[in-house]
Coordinates of C-alpha atoms in Angstrom, one line a residue:
M1 CA 76.5 39.1 -40.5
A2 CA 73.3 40.9 -41.1
T3 CA 72.3 42.0 -44.5
S4 CA 70.6 45.5 -45.5
H5 CA 67.2 45.5 -43.5
D6 CA 65.4 45.4 -47.0
A7 CA 67.0 42.5 -48.5
R8 CA 64.1 39.7 -49.9
V9 CA 65.0 35.9 -49.7
L10 CA 62.7 33.3 -51.4
V11 CA 63.1 30.0 -49.6
A12 CA 61.5 27.4 -52.3
V13 CA 60.8 23.9 -51.2
S14 CA 58.8 20.8 -53.4
D15 CA 55.1 20.2 -53.3
Q16 CA 56.3 16.9 -52.6
T17 CA 57.8 17.9 -49.1
P18 CA 56.1 17.8 -45.8
S19 CA 54.4 20.7 -44.8
D20 CA 57.1 21.9 -42.1
Y21 CA 59.9 21.1 -44.3
G22 CA 62.3 23.9 -44.6
A23 CA 60.8 25.8 -41.5
D24 CA 64.4 25.5 -40.1
V25 CA 66.1 27.2 -42.8
V26 CA 63.4 30.0 -42.9
G27 CA 63.8 30.5 -38.8
A28 CA 67.9 30.5 -39.4
L29 CA 68.0 32.8 -42.1
E30 CA 65.6 35.1 -40.4
A31 CA 67.7 35.4 -37.3
S32 CA 71.2 35.8 -38.9
L33 CA 70.1 38.0 -41.8
N34 CA 67.8 41.1 -40.7
A35 CA 66.1 40.2 -43.8
T36 CA 62.6 39.2 -45.2
V37 CA 62.3 35.5 -45.9
L38 CA 59.4 34.4 -48.1
S39 CA 58.6 30.5 -48.1
K40 CA 56.7 29.2 -51.1
R41 CA 56.2 25.6 -52.5
G42 CA 56.6 23.9 -55.9
S43 CA 54.4 26.0 -59.0
V44 CA 53.8 29.0 -56.4
A45 CA 57.4 29.6 -55.6
T46 CA 58.2 29.5 -59.6
E47 CA 55.5 31.7 -60.4
Y48 CA 56.1 34.0 -57.8
L49 CA 60.1 34.3 -59.1
R50 CA 58.9 34.8 -62.5
E51 CA 56.7 37.5 -61.5
L52 CA 58.4 39.4 -58.7
G53 CA 62.3 38.2 -59.5
P54 CA 63.6 41.4 -59.6
T55 CA 62.3 42.1 -56.2
L56 CA 64.3 39.2 -54.5
D57 CA 68.0 39.2 -53.6
C58 CA 68.4 35.6 -53.3
V59 CA 66.5 32.4 -53.8
V60 CA 67.3 29.2 -51.5
V61 CA 66.3 25.7 -52.9
V62 CA 65.4 23.1 -50.0
S63 CA 65.2 19.9 -52.1
D64 CA 67.0 17.7 -54.0
R65 CA 64.2 17.3 -56.3
T66 CA 65.5 18.1 -60.0
V67 CA 62.3 19.2 -61.4
C68 CA 62.1 21.6 -58.6
V69 CA 65.5 23.1 -59.1
E70 CA 64.7 22.9 -62.9
N71 CA 61.8 25.1 -62.8
L72 CA 63.3 27.6 -61.0
A73 CA 66.8 27.8 -62.6
S74 CA 64.5 28.7 -65.8
V75 CA 63.0 31.6 -64.3
A76 CA 65.5 32.8 -62.0
D77 CA 67.0 35.1 -64.6
E78 CA 70.1 37.1 -62.6
V79 CA 68.5 36.1 -59.3
P80 CA 71.0 34.3 -57.3
L81 CA 69.7 30.7 -56.9
L82 CA 71.4 28.7 -53.9
V83 CA 70.5 25.0 -53.4
Y84 CA 70.9 23.6 -49.9
G85 CA 71.0 19.9 -50.1
D86 CA 73.4 16.9 -50.7
E87 CA 73.3 16.3 -54.3
V88 CA 74.5 18.6 -57.1
P89 CA 71.3 19.3 -59.7
A90 CA 71.6 18.6 -62.8
V91 CA 71.0 22.1 -63.9
P92 CA 73.4 25.0 -63.4
V93 CA 73.3 27.0 -60.0
D94 CA 74.9 29.5 -58.5
E95 CA 75.9 27.3 -55.5
V96 CA 75.2 24.3 -53.4
I97 CA 75.6 24.0 -49.6
A98 CA 75.6 20.4 -48.4
T99 CA 73.4 19.9 -45.0
D100 CA 75.9 18.9 -43.0
G101 CA 77.5 22.3 -43.0
G102 CA 74.1 23.3 -41.0
T103 CA 71.7 26.5 -41.2
D104 CA 74.2 28.8 -39.8
L105 CA 76.7 28.1 -43.0
L106 CA 73.9 28.2 -45.4
A107 CA 73.1 31.8 -43.4
R108 CA 76.6 32.8 -44.0
R109 CA 76.5 32.0 -47.4
V110 CA 73.5 33.6 -48.4
A111 CA 74.6 36.8 -46.7
A112 CA 78.1 36.8 -48.6
R113 CA 76.4 35.9 -52.0
I114 CA 73.2 39.2 -51.1
E115 CA 76.5 41.9 -50.7
R116 CA 78.4 40.2 -53.5
E117 CA 75.3 40.6 -55.9
R118 CA 74.7 44.2 -54.6
E119 CA 78.4 45.3 -55.0
R120 CA 77.9 44.3 -58.7
N121 CA 74.5 45.7 -59.2
A122 CA 76.2 49.0 -57.9
L123 CA 78.7 49.0 -60.0
T124 CA 76.5 48.5 -62.9
E125 CA 74.4 51.2 -61.7
A126 CA 77.5 53.4 -61.7
N127 CA 78.5 52.6 -64.9
A128 CA 75.3 53.2 -66.0
K129 CA 75.3 56.3 -64.3
L130 CA 78.5 57.7 -65.9
S131 CA 77.5 56.4 -69.3
A132 CA 74.7 58.6 -69.0
L133 CA 76.6 61.6 -67.7
N134 CA 78.9 61.7 -70.4
A135 CA 76.3 63.0 -72.8
Y136 CA 75.3 65.8 -70.5
T137 CA 79.0 66.9 -70.0
R138 CA 79.6 67.0 -73.7
E139 CA 76.2 69.1 -74.1
L140 CA 77.5 71.2 -71.8
T141 CA 80.8 71.9 -73.4
G142 CA 78.7 73.6 -76.1
C143 CA 76.2 75.5 -74.1
Q144 CA 76.2 79.0 -75.2
S145 CA 74.3 80.6 -72.2
I146 CA 73.9 80.6 -68.8
E147 CA 70.7 79.4 -69.3
E148 CA 71.6 76.3 -71.1
V149 CA 73.9 75.7 -68.4
S150 CA 71.4 75.8 -66.0
D151 CA 69.1 73.7 -68.4
T152 CA 71.6 71.0 -68.8
V153 CA 73.0 70.5 -65.4
V154 CA 69.0 69.9 -64.3
S155 CA 68.8 67.5 -67.0
A156 CA 71.6 65.6 -65.9
V157 CA 70.7 65.2 -62.3
T158 CA 67.3 64.8 -62.6
N159 CA 67.8 62.4 -65.3
A160 CA 71.1 60.3 -65.6
L161 CA 71.2 60.8 -61.9
G162 CA 67.3 59.7 -60.9
H163 CA 67.5 63.1 -58.3
G164 CA 64.3 64.9 -58.7
R165 CA 64.8 68.0 -56.4
C166 CA 67.9 70.0 -58.1
V167 CA 68.9 73.6 -57.6
L168 CA 72.0 75.5 -59.4
A169 CA 72.2 78.3 -57.2
L170 CA 74.5 81.0 -59.0
R171 CA 76.0 84.2 -56.7
E172 CA 74.6 87.4 -57.8
G173 CA 76.7 89.9 -55.5
D174 CA 76.2 88.8 -52.0
E175 CA 73.3 86.7 -52.7
F176 CA 72.7 83.5 -54.5
Y177 CA 69.7 83.1 -57.2
P178 CA 68.1 79.7 -58.4
Y179 CA 68.9 79.6 -62.0
G180 CA 68.1 76.3 -62.5
H181 CA 65.8 74.1 -60.2
T182 CA 62.9 71.6 -60.3
L183 CA 61.2 73.1 -57.2
S184 CA 57.6 73.7 -57.5
D185 CA 58.0 76.1 -54.2
E186 CA 59.9 79.3 -53.5
P187 CA 61.8 79.2 -56.6
E188 CA 62.4 83.0 -56.5
I189 CA 64.1 82.6 -52.8
R190 CA 67.5 84.0 -52.2
L191 CA 70.0 83.8 -49.5
S192 CA 73.3 85.4 -48.7
V193 CA 76.4 84.0 -49.0
E194 CA 76.6 83.7 -45.4
E195 CA 73.3 81.7 -45.0
G196 CA 72.2 78.4 -45.0
V197 CA 74.2 74.9 -46.4
V198 CA 74.6 76.6 -49.7
G199 CA 76.4 79.4 -47.8
R200 CA 78.8 77.0 -45.6
T201 CA 79.4 74.8 -49.3
Y202 CA 80.2 78.2 -51.1
R203 CA 82.1 79.6 -48.2
T204 CA 84.3 76.3 -47.2
G205 CA 84.8 75.2 -51.2
E206 CA 84.5 71.9 -50.0
T207 CA 81.1 69.3 -50.5
Q208 CA 78.3 69.2 -47.8
I209 CA 76.6 65.9 -47.3
V210 CA 73.5 66.5 -44.7
D211 CA 71.4 63.8 -43.2
D212 CA 68.8 65.9 -41.9
Y213 CA 68.7 69.2 -42.5
A214 CA 66.3 70.3 -39.7
T215 CA 69.0 69.5 -37.4
D216 CA 72.0 71.1 -39.5
P217 CA 73.5 74.0 -37.9
D218 CA 72.9 76.0 -40.7
F219 CA 69.0 75.5 -41.3
T220 CA 67.1 78.8 -42.3
R221 CA 63.5 77.9 -42.5
D222 CA 61.3 74.8 -43.2
I223 CA 61.1 73.5 -46.4
D224 CA 58.1 70.8 -47.3
G225 CA 60.0 67.7 -48.4
L226 CA 63.2 68.6 -47.7
R227 CA 64.9 66.3 -45.4
S228 CA 68.7 65.6 -46.5
V229 CA 70.8 67.4 -48.9
V230 CA 74.2 66.8 -50.9
S231 CA 75.6 70.3 -51.7
V232 CA 78.5 70.5 -54.1
P233 CA 80.5 74.1 -54.6
V234 CA 80.6 75.0 -58.1
G235 CA 83.8 77.1 -58.3
E236 CA 83.5 80.9 -57.8
A237 CA 80.0 80.8 -59.6
G238 CA 77.7 79.5 -57.3
V239 CA 76.7 76.0 -55.6
L240 CA 74.8 73.1 -57.0
Q241 CA 72.2 71.2 -54.5
V242 CA 70.1 68.0 -54.6
S243 CA 67.7 67.2 -52.0
S244 CA 65.5 64.8 -50.7
N245 CA 62.6 64.1 -48.7
R246 CA 64.3 60.9 -46.9
E247 CA 66.7 61.4 -44.2
A248 CA 70.4 60.3 -45.1
A249 CA 69.4 59.5 -48.9
F250 CA 72.7 60.3 -49.9
D251 CA 76.0 58.4 -49.5
R252 CA 79.7 59.5 -50.8
Q253 CA 79.2 58.0 -54.5
D254 CA 76.0 60.5 -54.6
A255 CA 77.9 62.9 -53.8
E256 CA 80.8 62.1 -56.5
F257 CA 78.4 62.2 -59.0
V258 CA 77.0 65.7 -58.3
E259 CA 80.4 66.5 -58.0
I260 CA 81.0 65.5 -61.7
V261 CA 78.4 67.8 -62.7
A262 CA 79.3 70.5 -61.0
S263 CA 82.9 70.2 -62.4
H264 CA 81.8 70.8 -65.8
A265 CA 79.3 73.3 -65.1
K266 CA 82.0 75.2 -63.5
E267 CA 84.1 74.6 -66.7
A268 CA 81.2 75.8 -69.0
L269 CA 80.5 78.6 -66.9
A270 CA 83.9 79.7 -66.5
R271 CA 83.9 79.5 -70.3
L272 CA 81.2 82.0 -71.2
Q273 CA 82.9 84.1 -68.6
R274 CA 86.0 84.1 -70.8
E275 CA 84.3 84.6 -74.0
A276 CA 82.2 87.6 -72.5
D277 CA 85.6 89.3 -71.3
L278 CA 86.8 88.8 -74.6
R279 CA 84.1 90.4 -76.4
V280 CA 84.0 93.4 -74.2
E281 CA 87.9 93.4 -74.8
R282 CA 87.1 93.2 -78.7
D283 CA 84.6 95.9 -78.6
R284 CA 87.4 97.9 -76.8
L285 CA 89.7 97.2 -79.7
H286 CA 87.1 97.9 -82.4
Y287 CA 86.6 101.4 -80.8
F288 CA 90.3 102.2 -80.6
F289 CA 90.9 101.1 -84.4
E290 CA 87.7 103.8 -85.2
G291 CA 89.6 106.3 -83.6
I292 CA 93.1 106.3 -85.2
K293 CA 93.7 108.1 -88.0
S294 CA 96.9 106.3 -88.9
P295 CA 97.0 102.8 -90.7
A296 CA 96.8 100.3 -87.5
V297 CA 96.4 96.0 -87.5
Y298 CA 95.7 93.5 -84.6
V299 CA 97.7 90.1 -84.8
E300 CA 96.9 87.0 -82.4
S301 CA 97.5 83.8 -81.6
T302 CA 95.3 81.7 -79.7
D303 CA 96.8 78.2 -79.4
G304 CA 100.4 78.8 -79.6
S305 CA 100.6 78.7 -83.2
E306 CA 101.5 81.4 -85.7
P307 CA 99.9 84.7 -85.0
V308 CA 97.1 85.7 -87.6
L309 CA 96.2 89.3 -88.9
T310 CA 92.8 89.2 -87.4
E311 CA 91.7 93.0 -87.8
V312 CA 92.6 96.2 -89.6
N313 CA 91.4 99.4 -89.6
T314 CA 89.8 102.3 -92.3
A315 CA 92.8 103.9 -92.5
Y316 CA 95.2 100.3 -93.1
E317 CA 92.3 99.5 -95.6
A318 CA 92.5 102.6 -97.7
L319 CA 96.6 102.2 -98.0
F320 CA 97.0 98.6 -98.0
G321 CA 93.4 96.7 -98.8
T322 CA 92.0 94.0 -96.9
D323 CA 93.3 91.1 -98.8
A324 CA 95.7 89.5 -95.8
V325 CA 93.4 89.8 -93.3
G326 CA 92.5 86.5 -91.7
R327 CA 95.9 85.0 -92.9
P328 CA 99.0 84.2 -90.9
V329 CA 101.8 86.5 -90.6
S330 CA 103.8 85.1 -92.6
E331 CA 101.7 85.5 -95.7
A332 CA 99.8 88.8 -94.7
F333 CA 103.0 91.1 -94.4
P334 CA 105.2 91.6 -97.5
T335 CA 108.3 92.8 -95.4
E336 CA 110.6 90.8 -93.2
S337 CA 110.6 93.1 -90.5
E338 CA 106.6 93.0 -90.0
R339 CA 107.0 89.4 -90.2
E340 CA 109.5 89.5 -87.4
L341 CA 107.8 92.1 -85.0
F342 CA 104.4 90.0 -85.4
G343 CA 105.8 86.4 -85.8
L344 CA 105.8 83.8 -83.0
E345 CA 109.5 85.3 -82.0
A346 CA 108.5 88.9 -81.7
P347 CA 109.8 90.8 -78.9
D348 CA 107.5 90.8 -75.5
E349 CA 108.3 95.0 -75.4
V350 CA 107.4 97.9 -77.6
V351 CA 109.4 98.1 -81.0
H352 CA 109.8 100.2 -83.8
R353 CA 111.2 99.2 -87.3
R354 CA 111.6 101.6 -90.2
I355 CA 110.0 99.8 -93.6
T356 CA 109.2 100.8 -97.3
R357 CA 106.1 99.1 -98.6
E358 CA 104.1 99.5 -101.8
S359 CA 100.6 101.1 -101.0
S360 CA 97.6 102.6 -103.2
E361 CA 99.6 105.6 -103.5
G362 CA 103.0 103.8 -104.4
P363 CA 106.4 103.1 -102.6
K364 CA 105.8 104.5 -98.9
D365 CA 108.5 105.0 -96.4
L366 CA 106.8 104.1 -92.7
V367 CA 107.7 103.6 -89.2
I368 CA 106.0 100.6 -87.6
G369 CA 105.8 100.1 -84.0
M370 CA 104.5 96.8 -82.5
V371 CA 102.9 97.0 -79.1
P372 CA 101.8 93.5 -77.2
V373 CA 98.8 93.8 -75.5
P374 CA 97.3 90.6 -73.0
I375 CA 93.7 89.6 -73.8
T376 CA 92.0 87.3 -71.8
G377 CA 92.0 83.8 -74.0
V378 CA 94.7 84.7 -76.4
E379 CA 98.3 83.5 -76.4
R380 CA 99.5 86.2 -78.0
S381 CA 98.3 89.5 -79.3
A382 CA 99.6 92.9 -80.6
F383 CA 98.7 95.9 -82.5
G384 CA 100.8 97.5 -85.4
L385 CA 100.8 101.2 -85.7
Y386 CA 102.0 102.8 -88.9
A387 CA 103.6 106.4 -89.6
A388 CA 105.2 108.2 -92.2
D389 CA 107.2 110.5 -89.6
V390 CA 106.7 109.4 -86.0
V391 CA 109.5 107.2 -83.7
F392 CA 107.8 105.1 -81.5
P393 CA 109.9 105.1 -78.3

C-alpha cells in the first residue's frame, strides 16, 4: 500500500493536546506510506500549510477541536484535508475517518487520497500541455522553411512540455545533422544512420525510451548531463530526441507528447518538400513554355475543383492575349472543345481536336492537343498545344 517515495503528508494537532498526541498516527503513516510525514501543532501547522501547501500531498488533522480544523481549512486551498476523529467538523473537509477504524484504515484512506489527487493533477498537467502544444502545432502548419520548423519544434518541447534538452536531427545523406537543438556542447556532431539511439529510432521507425543511456546497447560516447532519452522518429526526415540528466526521467506519457510534436513536424517538413518539388516542376514548365514556338497553355486543379488556366506562353499571348489567365476553364476558353478537353471530365490520355477560334489575326482554324501530366501536389493538370497544320497523335 506504499505511495510514491516523494509524497509529503502533514499531521496537524491542536495546541491544547498533550505533546505526544498524534504520535501513533505519524508512526502508522510513516510505516505504511513510505512517505515523508511531518507533524506540526496549532498555529505552526496552519502557517506551514499556508506557506508550503503546494509541497504537500495531504493534511491529516488529529483533532476534534473546531477552531483547529477551521484554521487549517481556511488555508488548505487544493491540498486534501482529512480529519481523524469522531465528530464531523462544522467546516467542509475532504473526508472524516472515525478513530474506531484504527490507524491502518487511516493510512489506507490517506494513500488512496494521494493517488487520486496525483492522477487528477497528472490529467490537469496533461491537458495544460496539450493546450500549449496546440499553439505550436498551428504555428508549424505555417512554417516556410526547415529552420522555422526546427525552431518551432524546439520551442514546443522546451516551453510547452518543459524539457530543456532537445535535438531535432534531420537526415542528410547517410548522416544526421542537428538542425534544431538546445545543446551547448558538440552541436555540430554528426552520426550515421547506423549509429546510436538516433540511428536505431530511424531504422525501426519506433519510439525509444532509454532509462539509462550509459548501459544502452547503442551507447556511442559519454555526454555530460545525459542519463535518459526519449527518441521519436520524424518520418523519413529524421529523429526528435529529448534527454535528461536524471535516470528513467521519461514515461510513456512523455513519449506521447513528443510524438505529437514529431508528427506535426513530419507533416510540416513533408509539405515543404512537396512545395520545393512543385517549384522545380513549375520552373521546368516555365522553361518548356519559353522553348515552344506554337501557342501553349497549362491548366491545373489542386483540390478537385474546376481546373484553372494557370499559365500561357508568349506565342499564345500574342495570338489570344492573357485576360483569361487565372480564370476557370469554363470561362477562360471560348470554344466547347477546349472546355471539354481541359475540364474536370477531360480524358486521361492525349487527345486532339480541330477548332476555329478568333485571334488577333482574325478567325483561325487550329488543331489543339491536350496532354495530361502528373505533377506533385496537383489533383489534375494538363498542357494544351495549338497548331495550324499539325495533327497530334
